[in-house]
Each structure stands twice: as structure tokens, then as C-alpha cells.
PDB file of C-alpha atoms in Angstrom:
ATOM      1  CA  MET A   1      47.632  98.911  25.057  1.00 81.00           C
ATOM      2  CA  LYS A   2      45.282  96.304  26.529  1.00 85.00           C
ATOM      3  CA  LEU A   3      46.624  93.068  28.019  1.00 85.00           C
ATOM      4  CA  ALA A   4      44.774  89.922  29.061  1.00 87.00           C
ATOM      5  CA  ILE A   5      46.147  87.856  31.913  1.00 86.00           C
ATOM      6  CA  ASN A   6      44.822  84.300  32.153  1.00 89.00           C
ATOM      7  CA  TYR A   7      45.718  82.212  35.180  1.00 87.00           C
ATOM      8  CA  LYS A   8      44.690  78.966  36.828  1.00 87.00           C
ATOM      9  CA  VAL A   9      44.337  78.364  40.562  1.00 84.00           C
ATOM     10  CA  ARG A  10      43.419  74.866  41.776  1.00 84.00           C
ATOM     11  CA  GLY A  11      41.909  73.939  38.405  1.00 87.00           C
ATOM     12  CA  THR A  12      39.786  77.093  37.999  1.00 89.00           C
ATOM     13  CA  ASN A  13      40.600  79.541  35.179  1.00 91.00           C
ATOM     14  CA  TYR A  14      40.465  83.311  35.708  1.00 89.00           C
ATOM     15  CA  ARG A  15      40.989  86.269  33.359  1.00 90.00           C
ATOM     16  CA  ILE A  16      41.875  89.899  34.015  1.00 86.00           C
ATOM     17  CA  THR A  17      42.279  92.641  31.431  1.00 87.00           C
ATOM     18  CA  ILE A  18      44.330  95.742  32.104  1.00 84.00           C
ATOM     19  CA  ASN A  19      44.946  98.926  30.141  1.00 84.00           C
ATOM     20  CA  VAL A  20      48.529 100.127  30.319  1.00 79.00           C
ATOM     21  CA  ASP A  21      50.805 102.711  28.814  1.00 78.00           C
ATOM     22  CA  LYS A  22      53.662 101.348  26.754  1.00 75.00           C
ATOM     23  CA  TYR A  23      56.219 102.922  29.062  1.00 75.00           C
ATOM     24  CA  ASN A  24      55.097 101.271  32.276  1.00 77.00           C
ATOM     25  CA  VAL A  25      53.649  97.987  31.005  1.00 80.00           C
ATOM     26  CA  TYR A  26      56.146  95.790  32.855  1.00 77.00           C
ATOM     27  CA  ASP A  27      55.716  97.638  36.152  1.00 78.00           C
ATOM     28  CA  GLU A  28      51.924  97.398  35.954  1.00 79.00           C
ATOM     29  CA  LEU A  29      52.036  93.754  34.939  1.00 80.00           C
ATOM     30  CA  ASP A  30      54.420  92.914  37.773  1.00 79.00           C
ATOM     31  CA  LYS A  31      52.050  94.547  40.283  1.00 82.00           C
ATOM     32  CA  VAL A  32      49.048  92.619  38.956  1.00 81.00           C
ATOM     33  CA  LEU A  33      50.831  89.259  38.962  1.00 81.00           C
ATOM     34  CA  ASN A  34      52.221  89.818  42.462  1.00 81.00           C
ATOM     35  CA  THR A  35      48.734  90.673  43.738  1.00 85.00           C
ATOM     36  CA  ILE A  36      47.266  87.535  42.155  1.00 81.00           C
ATOM     37  CA  CYS A  37      49.966  85.276  43.572  1.00 80.00           C
ATOM     38  CA  GLU A  38      49.726  86.777  47.069  1.00 82.00           C
ATOM     39  CA  ARG A  39      45.936  86.624  47.157  1.00 83.00           C
ATOM     40  CA  PHE A  40      45.439  83.095  45.873  1.00 78.00           C
ATOM     41  CA  GLY A  41      48.599  81.475  47.156  1.00 77.00           C
ATOM     42  CA  LYS A  42      49.464  78.931  44.515  1.00 80.00           C
ATOM     43  CA  VAL A  43      48.969  79.902  40.879  1.00 81.00           C
ATOM     44  CA  ASP A  44      49.261  76.773  38.721  1.00 82.00           C
ATOM     45  CA  GLU A  45      49.995  78.612  35.457  1.00 83.00           C
ATOM     46  CA  TYR A  46      49.460  81.943  33.761  1.00 82.00           C
ATOM     47  CA  THR A  47      49.683  83.549  30.335  1.00 82.00           C
ATOM     48  CA  VAL A  48      49.820  87.153  29.216  1.00 83.00           C
ATOM     49  CA  SER A  49      48.439  88.213  25.829  1.00 82.00           C
ATOM     50  CA  ARG A  50      48.080  91.530  24.055  1.00 83.00           C
ATOM     51  CA  ILE A  51      44.537  92.242  22.907  1.00 82.00           C
ATOM     52  CA  VAL A  52      44.670  93.553  19.378  1.00 81.00           C
ATOM     53  CA  GLU A  53      40.976  93.562  18.535  1.00 77.00           C
ATOM     54  CA  GLU A  54      37.841  92.869  20.563  1.00 72.00           C
ATOM     55  CA  ILE A  55      34.912  91.208  18.836  1.00 77.00           C
ATOM     56  CA  PRO A  56      31.521  91.543  20.537  1.00 75.00           C
TER      57      PRO A  56
END
């Protein structure tokens, strides 16, 4: 499964995509979000979406 994480820090939007197994998706996602929050300090908002289909 592929997930897209969109987040905003001080008005700037960022996007990360991660590939995860269904069994550990929440553990992986928690690690990514913790890393983002620790690195940038204040995260204004974030969303997590599942990528179903990629269009070039």
C-alpha cells in the first residue's frame, strides 16, 4: 500500500509518500509523523491519504 502524507510548516506545503505493508502501516506512519514533527518543530496541519492510482 502507498500512502501520501501532506503537511504544512509555517505556510509551506510538503509531501512524502511511503510504501508500507498492511500489517505495520500504523507503526510506520507513526514513525514518519514523529520524525516530521521533531525535525520541523511546529507542524500546522497534516493529512494522510491512500494512493490508489498514480497518473503520470
